[in-house]
Amino acid sequence: MLRAAATLTFCFALTAAFAAHALEPAVAAKPADGAATPALSATARAVSAGIVAGIRQGAQQDRNAKPAQLQCVRAIADDAVAAPVQEVIDASLGADDRAALETFYASALGAKYQAAMLANADPDKTFTPEEWAQAKATMESPAYRKLRAATVSANPLAAQKIGGVLNPLLGNCFKD
């Protein structure tokens, strides 16, 4: 379990700069008790996919990772931490910031941006100058800076909520 914790720490830190960069469609699962599932925003799905992508990249770069471990990490769903990310967003950002981010992440440009970031695409080859200017404006906005600050592992709430879901997933992948 110590290895899983070390991997989590490395991967979660690695994803800090990438946390809000990936949008994959996600369908929220119904809780076991039948209660209504809170709606997951495009912003939460984007952050979750970014975190998972960072974990996959970190595991791939781990020279000690075994093929079965890498396969296990690749199998983690892009929306695996979307629900706890949504909780962190709701607790940490005001309504105006959430709305501004959601406007971008739910847009066609936001989806294009997420796909490009996930693919490490060259912005000059992917976007028109106008599109890139719009995307950059969002990434340089106060709302985006608040989102990044809220969803990194240095934030105790993010560490508790998001890490609380990631720890068991990574523990399953990296048990020796």
Short mmCIF file of N, CA and C in Angstrom, two decimals:
data_model
loop_
_atom_site.label_atom_id
_atom_site.label_comp_id
_atom_site.label_asym_id
_atom_site.label_seq_id
_atom_site.Cartn_x
_atom_site.Cartn_y
_atom_site.Cartn_z
N MET A 1 0.82 -1.19 0.00
CA MET A 1 0.00 0.00 0.00
C MET A 1 0.86 1.25 0.00
N LEU A 2 2.05 1.16 0.56
CA LEU A 2 2.96 2.30 0.56
C LEU A 2 3.29 2.70 -0.87
N ARG A 3 3.52 1.72 -1.75
CA ARG A 3 3.81 2.02 -3.15
C ARG A 3 2.63 2.73 -3.80
N ALA A 4 1.42 2.32 -3.50
CA ALA A 4 0.24 2.98 -4.06
C ALA A 4 0.17 4.42 -3.58
N ALA A 5 0.46 4.66 -2.31
CA ALA A 5 0.43 6.02 -1.78
C ALA A 5 1.49 6.88 -2.43
N ALA A 6 2.69 6.33 -2.63
CA ALA A 6 3.75 7.09 -3.29
C ALA A 6 3.38 7.39 -4.73
N THR A 7 2.80 6.41 -5.40
CA THR A 7 2.37 6.62 -6.78
C THR A 7 1.28 7.67 -6.83
N LEU A 8 0.33 7.60 -5.91
CA LEU A 8 -0.74 8.58 -5.86
C LEU A 8 -0.18 9.97 -5.65
N THR A 9 0.73 10.11 -4.73
CA THR A 9 1.32 11.42 -4.45
C THR A 9 1.99 11.96 -5.70
N PHE A 10 2.81 11.12 -6.36
CA PHE A 10 3.49 11.55 -7.58
C PHE A 10 2.49 11.91 -8.66
N CYS A 11 1.53 11.05 -8.90
CA CYS A 11 0.58 11.27 -9.98
C CYS A 11 -0.33 12.45 -9.71
N PHE A 12 -0.77 12.59 -8.46
CA PHE A 12 -1.67 13.69 -8.12
C PHE A 12 -0.93 15.01 -8.26
N ALA A 13 0.34 15.05 -7.87
CA ALA A 13 1.14 16.27 -8.04
C ALA A 13 1.36 16.54 -9.52
N LEU A 14 1.61 15.49 -10.30
CA LEU A 14 1.82 15.64 -11.72
C LEU A 14 0.62 16.24 -12.41
N THR A 15 -0.57 15.92 -11.92
CA THR A 15 -1.78 16.38 -12.58
C THR A 15 -2.18 17.79 -12.20
N ALA A 16 -1.50 18.41 -11.26
CA ALA A 16 -1.90 19.74 -10.81
C ALA A 16 -2.03 20.72 -11.96
N ALA A 17 -1.06 20.75 -12.85
CA ALA A 17 -1.11 21.69 -13.96
C ALA A 17 -2.05 21.22 -15.05
N PHE A 18 -2.44 19.97 -15.03
CA PHE A 18 -3.26 19.39 -16.07
C PHE A 18 -4.67 19.12 -15.58
N ALA A 19 -4.93 19.45 -14.33
CA ALA A 19 -6.16 19.02 -13.69
C ALA A 19 -7.41 19.38 -14.45
N ALA A 20 -7.45 20.49 -15.09
CA ALA A 20 -8.66 20.89 -15.77
C ALA A 20 -8.58 20.70 -17.27
N HIS A 21 -7.77 19.79 -17.74
CA HIS A 21 -7.55 19.63 -19.17
C HIS A 21 -7.98 18.29 -19.71
N ALA A 22 -9.20 17.98 -19.77
CA ALA A 22 -9.64 16.79 -20.48
C ALA A 22 -11.13 16.66 -20.33
N LEU A 23 -11.82 16.47 -21.42
CA LEU A 23 -13.26 16.34 -21.35
C LEU A 23 -13.66 15.06 -22.02
N GLU A 24 -14.22 14.18 -21.26
CA GLU A 24 -14.73 12.92 -21.78
C GLU A 24 -16.17 12.82 -21.31
N PRO A 25 -17.07 12.37 -22.16
CA PRO A 25 -18.44 12.20 -21.71
C PRO A 25 -18.50 11.20 -20.56
N ALA A 26 -19.33 11.48 -19.61
CA ALA A 26 -19.48 10.57 -18.48
C ALA A 26 -20.95 10.48 -18.10
N VAL A 27 -21.36 9.32 -17.70
CA VAL A 27 -22.72 9.13 -17.21
C VAL A 27 -22.59 8.79 -15.74
N ALA A 28 -23.21 9.58 -14.91
CA ALA A 28 -23.10 9.36 -13.47
C ALA A 28 -23.85 8.09 -13.10
N ALA A 29 -23.23 7.29 -12.27
CA ALA A 29 -23.86 6.07 -11.79
C ALA A 29 -24.82 6.41 -10.65
N LYS A 30 -25.92 5.66 -10.57
CA LYS A 30 -26.86 5.85 -9.47
C LYS A 30 -26.28 5.26 -8.20
N PRO A 31 -26.42 5.97 -7.09
CA PRO A 31 -25.94 5.41 -5.83
C PRO A 31 -26.69 4.13 -5.49
N ALA A 32 -26.06 3.27 -4.70
CA ALA A 32 -26.65 1.98 -4.34
C ALA A 32 -27.97 2.15 -3.60
N ASP A 33 -28.11 3.23 -2.83
CA ASP A 33 -29.33 3.41 -2.06
C ASP A 33 -30.49 3.94 -2.89
N GLY A 34 -30.28 4.15 -4.20
CA GLY A 34 -31.34 4.60 -5.08
C GLY A 34 -31.56 6.10 -5.06
N ALA A 35 -30.82 6.83 -4.26
CA ALA A 35 -30.97 8.28 -4.20
C ALA A 35 -30.55 8.90 -5.52
N ALA A 36 -31.05 10.08 -5.78
CA ALA A 36 -30.70 10.78 -7.01
C ALA A 36 -29.22 11.13 -7.00
N THR A 37 -28.60 10.99 -8.14
CA THR A 37 -27.19 11.34 -8.29
C THR A 37 -27.09 12.81 -8.62
N PRO A 38 -26.23 13.54 -7.90
CA PRO A 38 -26.08 14.94 -8.26
C PRO A 38 -25.50 15.05 -9.67
N ALA A 39 -25.94 16.08 -10.37
CA ALA A 39 -25.48 16.27 -11.74
C ALA A 39 -23.98 16.57 -11.76
N LEU A 40 -23.30 15.95 -12.68
CA LEU A 40 -21.88 16.21 -12.85
C LEU A 40 -21.70 17.22 -13.97
N SER A 41 -21.00 18.28 -13.68
CA SER A 41 -20.77 19.32 -14.67
C SER A 41 -19.71 18.89 -15.67
N ALA A 42 -19.71 19.55 -16.81
CA ALA A 42 -18.65 19.33 -17.79
C ALA A 42 -17.31 19.70 -17.17
N THR A 43 -17.30 20.68 -16.29
CA THR A 43 -16.07 21.09 -15.62
C THR A 43 -15.53 19.95 -14.75
N ALA A 44 -16.39 19.33 -13.97
CA ALA A 44 -15.96 18.22 -13.11
C ALA A 44 -15.48 17.04 -13.94
N ARG A 45 -16.16 16.76 -15.03
CA ARG A 45 -15.73 15.66 -15.91
C ARG A 45 -14.37 15.98 -16.54
N ALA A 46 -14.16 17.25 -16.89
CA ALA A 46 -12.89 17.65 -17.48
C ALA A 46 -11.75 17.49 -16.47
N VAL A 47 -11.98 17.95 -15.26
CA VAL A 47 -10.94 17.83 -14.23
C VAL A 47 -10.66 16.36 -13.95
N SER A 48 -11.69 15.56 -13.81
CA SER A 48 -11.51 14.13 -13.54
C SER A 48 -10.70 13.47 -14.65
N ALA A 49 -11.05 13.73 -15.89
CA ALA A 49 -10.33 13.13 -17.00
C ALA A 49 -8.87 13.59 -17.01
N GLY A 50 -8.64 14.83 -16.64
CA GLY A 50 -7.26 15.33 -16.57
C GLY A 50 -6.46 14.65 -15.48
N ILE A 51 -7.07 14.47 -14.33
CA ILE A 51 -6.39 13.78 -13.23
C ILE A 51 -6.07 12.35 -13.63
N VAL A 52 -7.03 11.66 -14.19
CA VAL A 52 -6.81 10.26 -14.59
C VAL A 52 -5.76 10.18 -15.69
N ALA A 53 -5.78 11.12 -16.63
CA ALA A 53 -4.76 11.13 -17.68
C ALA A 53 -3.38 11.33 -17.08
N GLY A 54 -3.27 12.20 -16.10
CA GLY A 54 -1.99 12.41 -15.43
C GLY A 54 -1.51 11.18 -14.69
N ILE A 55 -2.44 10.47 -14.07
CA ILE A 55 -2.09 9.24 -13.37
C ILE A 55 -1.60 8.19 -14.37
N ARG A 56 -2.30 8.08 -15.49
CA ARG A 56 -1.87 7.13 -16.52
C ARG A 56 -0.46 7.47 -17.02
N GLN A 57 -0.22 8.75 -17.25
CA GLN A 57 1.09 9.18 -17.72
C GLN A 57 2.16 8.90 -16.66
N GLY A 58 1.87 9.20 -15.41
CA GLY A 58 2.82 8.94 -14.34
C GLY A 58 3.13 7.47 -14.18
N ALA A 59 2.11 6.62 -14.29
CA ALA A 59 2.32 5.18 -14.18
C ALA A 59 3.15 4.68 -15.35
N GLN A 60 2.88 5.21 -16.53
CA GLN A 60 3.62 4.80 -17.72
C GLN A 60 5.10 5.15 -17.59
N GLN A 61 5.39 6.24 -16.91
CA GLN A 61 6.77 6.69 -16.74
C GLN A 61 7.49 5.99 -15.58
N ASP A 62 6.73 5.24 -14.77
CA ASP A 62 7.32 4.52 -13.64
C ASP A 62 8.03 3.28 -14.17
N ARG A 63 9.36 3.29 -14.13
CA ARG A 63 10.14 2.17 -14.67
C ARG A 63 9.91 0.88 -13.90
N ASN A 64 9.41 0.98 -12.68
CA ASN A 64 9.17 -0.22 -11.87
C ASN A 64 7.77 -0.79 -12.03
N ALA A 65 6.92 -0.08 -12.77
CA ALA A 65 5.54 -0.56 -12.94
C ALA A 65 5.52 -1.81 -13.80
N LYS A 66 4.74 -2.77 -13.35
CA LYS A 66 4.60 -4.04 -14.07
C LYS A 66 3.48 -3.89 -15.11
N PRO A 67 3.52 -4.69 -16.17
CA PRO A 67 2.49 -4.60 -17.21
C PRO A 67 1.06 -4.70 -16.65
N ALA A 68 0.84 -5.58 -15.70
CA ALA A 68 -0.51 -5.72 -15.12
C ALA A 68 -0.92 -4.44 -14.38
N GLN A 69 0.05 -3.79 -13.75
CA GLN A 69 -0.24 -2.54 -13.05
C GLN A 69 -0.60 -1.44 -14.05
N LEU A 70 0.14 -1.37 -15.14
CA LEU A 70 -0.15 -0.37 -16.17
C LEU A 70 -1.52 -0.62 -16.79
N GLN A 71 -1.82 -1.87 -17.02
CA GLN A 71 -3.13 -2.22 -17.58
C GLN A 71 -4.25 -1.81 -16.61
N CYS A 72 -4.03 -2.04 -15.34
CA CYS A 72 -5.01 -1.66 -14.33
C CYS A 72 -5.23 -0.15 -14.31
N VAL A 73 -4.15 0.62 -14.38
CA VAL A 73 -4.26 2.08 -14.38
C VAL A 73 -4.97 2.55 -15.65
N ARG A 74 -4.65 1.95 -16.78
CA ARG A 74 -5.33 2.33 -18.04
C ARG A 74 -6.83 2.05 -17.97
N ALA A 75 -7.24 1.09 -17.16
CA ALA A 75 -8.65 0.73 -17.05
C ALA A 75 -9.45 1.67 -16.13
N ILE A 76 -8.78 2.57 -15.42
CA ILE A 76 -9.49 3.52 -14.57
C ILE A 76 -10.29 4.45 -15.47
N ALA A 77 -11.57 4.56 -15.21
CA ALA A 77 -12.46 5.37 -16.04
C ALA A 77 -12.09 6.85 -15.95
N ASP A 78 -12.24 7.54 -17.07
CA ASP A 78 -11.95 8.97 -17.10
C ASP A 78 -12.78 9.75 -16.08
N ASP A 79 -13.96 9.27 -15.81
CA ASP A 79 -14.83 9.99 -14.86
C ASP A 79 -14.77 9.40 -13.45
N ALA A 80 -13.71 8.65 -13.17
CA ALA A 80 -13.60 7.95 -11.88
C ALA A 80 -13.67 8.89 -10.68
N VAL A 81 -13.19 10.10 -10.82
CA VAL A 81 -13.21 11.04 -9.69
C VAL A 81 -14.09 12.25 -9.97
N ALA A 82 -14.96 12.16 -10.96
CA ALA A 82 -15.82 13.30 -11.30
C ALA A 82 -16.74 13.70 -10.15
N ALA A 83 -17.30 12.72 -9.45
CA ALA A 83 -18.22 13.06 -8.34
C ALA A 83 -17.49 13.78 -7.21
N PRO A 84 -16.34 13.29 -6.72
CA PRO A 84 -15.67 14.07 -5.69
C PRO A 84 -15.12 15.40 -6.20
N VAL A 85 -14.73 15.45 -7.46
CA VAL A 85 -14.30 16.73 -8.04
C VAL A 85 -15.47 17.71 -8.01
N GLN A 86 -16.66 17.23 -8.35
CA GLN A 86 -17.84 18.10 -8.32
C GLN A 86 -18.07 18.64 -6.91
N GLU A 87 -17.90 17.78 -5.91
CA GLU A 87 -18.05 18.24 -4.51
C GLU A 87 -17.04 19.33 -4.18
N VAL A 88 -15.80 19.16 -4.62
CA VAL A 88 -14.76 20.15 -4.35
C VAL A 88 -15.09 21.46 -5.07
N ILE A 89 -15.51 21.36 -6.32
CA ILE A 89 -15.88 22.56 -7.08
C ILE A 89 -17.02 23.29 -6.39
N ASP A 90 -18.06 22.55 -6.03
CA ASP A 90 -19.23 23.17 -5.39
C ASP A 90 -18.87 23.85 -4.07
N ALA A 91 -17.94 23.25 -3.32
CA ALA A 91 -17.55 23.80 -2.03
C ALA A 91 -16.55 24.95 -2.15
N SER A 92 -15.83 25.01 -3.26
CA SER A 92 -14.70 25.94 -3.36
C SER A 92 -14.90 27.12 -4.29
N LEU A 93 -15.80 27.03 -5.24
CA LEU A 93 -15.98 28.10 -6.21
C LEU A 93 -17.38 28.69 -6.10
N GLY A 94 -17.45 29.97 -6.31
CA GLY A 94 -18.73 30.66 -6.29
C GLY A 94 -19.53 30.36 -7.56
N ALA A 95 -20.79 30.72 -7.53
CA ALA A 95 -21.69 30.45 -8.65
C ALA A 95 -21.20 31.10 -9.94
N ASP A 96 -20.70 32.31 -9.87
CA ASP A 96 -20.24 32.99 -11.09
C ASP A 96 -19.03 32.28 -11.69
N ASP A 97 -18.09 31.86 -10.85
CA ASP A 97 -16.92 31.14 -11.34
C ASP A 97 -17.33 29.80 -11.95
N ARG A 98 -18.22 29.08 -11.26
CA ARG A 98 -18.68 27.79 -11.79
C ARG A 98 -19.37 27.98 -13.14
N ALA A 99 -20.19 29.02 -13.25
CA ALA A 99 -20.91 29.28 -14.50
C ALA A 99 -19.95 29.64 -15.63
N ALA A 100 -18.97 30.45 -15.33
CA ALA A 100 -18.00 30.85 -16.37
C ALA A 100 -17.23 29.63 -16.88
N LEU A 101 -16.79 28.79 -15.97
CA LEU A 101 -16.05 27.59 -16.37
C LEU A 101 -16.94 26.62 -17.14
N GLU A 102 -18.15 26.46 -16.67
CA GLU A 102 -19.07 25.53 -17.33
C GLU A 102 -19.40 26.00 -18.74
N THR A 103 -19.53 27.30 -18.92
CA THR A 103 -19.80 27.84 -20.26
C THR A 103 -18.70 27.40 -21.22
N PHE A 104 -17.45 27.45 -20.77
CA PHE A 104 -16.35 27.03 -21.63
C PHE A 104 -16.32 25.52 -21.79
N TYR A 105 -16.29 24.77 -20.68
CA TYR A 105 -16.11 23.33 -20.76
C TYR A 105 -17.26 22.62 -21.48
N ALA A 106 -18.46 23.18 -21.43
CA ALA A 106 -19.61 22.56 -22.08
C ALA A 106 -19.74 22.97 -23.54
N SER A 107 -18.89 23.88 -24.00
CA SER A 107 -18.97 24.38 -25.37
C SER A 107 -18.20 23.47 -26.34
N ALA A 108 -18.47 23.67 -27.63
CA ALA A 108 -17.72 22.93 -28.66
C ALA A 108 -16.24 23.28 -28.58
N LEU A 109 -15.91 24.53 -28.33
CA LEU A 109 -14.51 24.92 -28.20
C LEU A 109 -13.89 24.26 -26.97
N GLY A 110 -14.62 24.20 -25.88
CA GLY A 110 -14.11 23.54 -24.68
C GLY A 110 -13.83 22.07 -24.93
N ALA A 111 -14.72 21.39 -25.63
CA ALA A 111 -14.51 19.98 -25.96
C ALA A 111 -13.31 19.82 -26.88
N LYS A 112 -13.17 20.73 -27.84
CA LYS A 112 -12.01 20.68 -28.75
C LYS A 112 -10.72 20.93 -27.98
N TYR A 113 -10.77 21.87 -27.06
CA TYR A 113 -9.60 22.18 -26.25
C TYR A 113 -9.20 20.97 -25.41
N GLN A 114 -10.17 20.32 -24.78
CA GLN A 114 -9.88 19.17 -23.94
C GLN A 114 -9.26 18.04 -24.76
N ALA A 115 -9.82 17.77 -25.91
CA ALA A 115 -9.28 16.72 -26.77
C ALA A 115 -7.85 17.05 -27.19
N ALA A 116 -7.59 18.29 -27.50
CA ALA A 116 -6.24 18.70 -27.91
C ALA A 116 -5.26 18.56 -26.76
N MET A 117 -5.66 18.95 -25.57
CA MET A 117 -4.77 18.85 -24.42
C MET A 117 -4.47 17.38 -24.11
N LEU A 118 -5.48 16.55 -24.21
CA LEU A 118 -5.29 15.13 -23.95
C LEU A 118 -4.32 14.50 -24.95
N ALA A 119 -4.37 14.99 -26.18
CA ALA A 119 -3.51 14.46 -27.23
C ALA A 119 -2.17 15.19 -27.32
N ASN A 120 -1.95 16.15 -26.42
CA ASN A 120 -0.74 16.98 -26.48
C ASN A 120 -0.55 17.60 -27.85
N ALA A 121 -1.66 18.05 -28.43
CA ALA A 121 -1.64 18.62 -29.77
C ALA A 121 -1.01 20.01 -29.77
N ASP A 122 -0.43 20.37 -30.87
CA ASP A 122 0.14 21.69 -31.05
C ASP A 122 -1.01 22.68 -31.26
N PRO A 123 -1.16 23.65 -30.36
CA PRO A 123 -2.27 24.60 -30.49
C PRO A 123 -2.28 25.33 -31.83
N ASP A 124 -1.10 25.64 -32.37
CA ASP A 124 -1.04 26.36 -33.64
C ASP A 124 -1.60 25.55 -34.80
N LYS A 125 -1.56 24.23 -34.67
CA LYS A 125 -2.07 23.37 -35.73
C LYS A 125 -3.50 22.93 -35.47
N THR A 126 -3.98 23.14 -34.26
CA THR A 126 -5.30 22.64 -33.87
C THR A 126 -6.37 23.72 -33.89
N PHE A 127 -5.98 24.92 -33.53
CA PHE A 127 -6.96 26.00 -33.36
C PHE A 127 -6.70 27.15 -34.32
N THR A 128 -7.78 27.84 -34.65
CA THR A 128 -7.61 29.11 -35.35
C THR A 128 -7.07 30.10 -34.32
N PRO A 129 -6.48 31.19 -34.76
CA PRO A 129 -6.00 32.18 -33.79
C PRO A 129 -7.11 32.69 -32.85
N GLU A 130 -8.32 32.81 -33.38
CA GLU A 130 -9.44 33.28 -32.56
C GLU A 130 -9.82 32.24 -31.51
N GLU A 131 -9.86 30.97 -31.91
CA GLU A 131 -10.18 29.91 -30.95
C GLU A 131 -9.13 29.84 -29.85
N TRP A 132 -7.86 29.91 -30.26
CA TRP A 132 -6.80 29.82 -29.27
C TRP A 132 -6.85 31.00 -28.30
N ALA A 133 -7.15 32.17 -28.81
CA ALA A 133 -7.27 33.36 -27.95
C ALA A 133 -8.40 33.17 -26.94
N GLN A 134 -9.51 32.61 -27.37
CA GLN A 134 -10.64 32.34 -26.46
C GLN A 134 -10.25 31.32 -25.39
N ALA A 135 -9.63 30.24 -25.82
CA ALA A 135 -9.24 29.19 -24.87
C ALA A 135 -8.22 29.74 -23.87
N LYS A 136 -7.23 30.47 -24.35
CA LYS A 136 -6.22 31.05 -23.47
C LYS A 136 -6.84 32.02 -22.47
N ALA A 137 -7.83 32.78 -22.92
CA ALA A 137 -8.49 33.72 -22.02
C ALA A 137 -9.16 32.97 -20.87
N THR A 138 -9.75 31.84 -21.16
CA THR A 138 -10.35 31.03 -20.09
C THR A 138 -9.27 30.49 -19.16
N MET A 139 -8.19 29.96 -19.72
CA MET A 139 -7.14 29.38 -18.90
C MET A 139 -6.39 30.42 -18.06
N GLU A 140 -6.48 31.68 -18.45
CA GLU A 140 -5.83 32.76 -17.70
C GLU A 140 -6.81 33.49 -16.78
N SER A 141 -8.05 33.04 -16.74
CA SER A 141 -9.08 33.74 -15.97
C SER A 141 -8.95 33.44 -14.47
N PRO A 142 -9.46 34.35 -13.65
CA PRO A 142 -9.48 34.10 -12.20
C PRO A 142 -10.27 32.82 -11.85
N ALA A 143 -11.34 32.56 -12.57
CA ALA A 143 -12.15 31.36 -12.28
C ALA A 143 -11.32 30.10 -12.50
N TYR A 144 -10.54 30.06 -13.57
CA TYR A 144 -9.72 28.90 -13.84
C TYR A 144 -8.61 28.76 -12.79
N ARG A 145 -8.01 29.86 -12.39
CA ARG A 145 -6.98 29.80 -11.34
C ARG A 145 -7.58 29.26 -10.04
N LYS A 146 -8.80 29.65 -9.72
CA LYS A 146 -9.47 29.13 -8.52
C LYS A 146 -9.74 27.64 -8.66
N LEU A 147 -10.15 27.22 -9.85
CA LEU A 147 -10.41 25.80 -10.10
C LEU A 147 -9.14 24.98 -9.88
N ARG A 148 -8.05 25.45 -10.45
CA ARG A 148 -6.78 24.72 -10.28
C ARG A 148 -6.38 24.65 -8.81
N ALA A 149 -6.50 25.77 -8.12
CA ALA A 149 -6.12 25.79 -6.70
C ALA A 149 -7.00 24.85 -5.88
N ALA A 150 -8.27 24.77 -6.25
CA ALA A 150 -9.22 23.94 -5.49
C ALA A 150 -9.00 22.46 -5.71
N THR A 151 -8.51 22.07 -6.89
CA THR A 151 -8.49 20.65 -7.25
C THR A 151 -7.11 20.00 -7.17
N VAL A 152 -6.13 20.68 -6.63
CA VAL A 152 -4.81 20.06 -6.46
C VAL A 152 -4.72 19.39 -5.10
N SER A 153 -3.81 18.44 -4.99
CA SER A 153 -3.70 17.66 -3.77
C SER A 153 -3.26 18.49 -2.57
N ALA A 154 -2.68 19.67 -2.79
CA ALA A 154 -2.29 20.53 -1.68
C ALA A 154 -3.51 21.10 -0.96
N ASN A 155 -4.66 21.10 -1.61
CA ASN A 155 -5.90 21.55 -0.98
C ASN A 155 -6.42 20.38 -0.13
N PRO A 156 -6.55 20.56 1.18
CA PRO A 156 -7.00 19.44 2.04
C PRO A 156 -8.33 18.83 1.61
N LEU A 157 -9.27 19.66 1.16
CA LEU A 157 -10.56 19.12 0.74
C LEU A 157 -10.39 18.22 -0.49
N ALA A 158 -9.59 18.67 -1.46
CA ALA A 158 -9.34 17.85 -2.65
C ALA A 158 -8.61 16.58 -2.28
N ALA A 159 -7.62 16.69 -1.41
CA ALA A 159 -6.88 15.50 -0.98
C ALA A 159 -7.81 14.49 -0.33
N GLN A 160 -8.74 14.98 0.49
CA GLN A 160 -9.67 14.08 1.17
C GLN A 160 -10.67 13.48 0.19
N LYS A 161 -11.34 14.32 -0.58
CA LYS A 161 -12.42 13.84 -1.45
C LYS A 161 -11.89 13.07 -2.65
N ILE A 162 -11.01 13.69 -3.41
CA ILE A 162 -10.50 13.07 -4.63
C ILE A 162 -9.54 11.93 -4.27
N GLY A 163 -8.62 12.21 -3.34
CA GLY A 163 -7.68 11.17 -2.91
C GLY A 163 -8.40 9.99 -2.29
N GLY A 164 -9.52 10.25 -1.62
CA GLY A 164 -10.30 9.17 -1.00
C GLY A 164 -10.85 8.19 -2.02
N VAL A 165 -11.07 8.65 -3.23
CA VAL A 165 -11.52 7.76 -4.30
C VAL A 165 -10.32 7.16 -5.03
N LEU A 166 -9.28 7.96 -5.26
CA LEU A 166 -8.11 7.47 -5.99
C LEU A 166 -7.29 6.45 -5.21
N ASN A 167 -7.15 6.65 -3.90
CA ASN A 167 -6.32 5.73 -3.12
C ASN A 167 -6.74 4.27 -3.29
N PRO A 168 -8.00 3.94 -3.13
CA PRO A 168 -8.38 2.52 -3.32
C PRO A 168 -8.17 2.04 -4.76
N LEU A 169 -8.43 2.91 -5.75
CA LEU A 169 -8.23 2.51 -7.14
C LEU A 169 -6.75 2.19 -7.39
N LEU A 170 -5.88 3.07 -6.94
CA LEU A 170 -4.46 2.85 -7.15
C LEU A 170 -3.95 1.73 -6.27
N GLY A 171 -4.53 1.60 -5.09
CA GLY A 171 -4.16 0.49 -4.21
C GLY A 171 -4.43 -0.85 -4.87
N ASN A 172 -5.54 -0.93 -5.60
CA ASN A 172 -5.85 -2.16 -6.32
C ASN A 172 -4.86 -2.42 -7.45
N CYS A 173 -4.41 -1.36 -8.08
CA CYS A 173 -3.47 -1.51 -9.20
C CYS A 173 -2.05 -1.82 -8.74
N PHE A 174 -1.66 -1.28 -7.60
CA PHE A 174 -0.26 -1.39 -7.18
C PHE A 174 -0.06 -2.26 -5.95
N LYS A 175 -1.00 -3.12 -5.66
CA LYS A 175 -0.77 -4.05 -4.56
C LYS A 175 0.27 -5.06 -5.00
N ASP A 176 1.17 -5.34 -4.11
CA ASP A 176 2.28 -6.25 -4.44
C ASP A 176 2.00 -7.66 -4.01
#
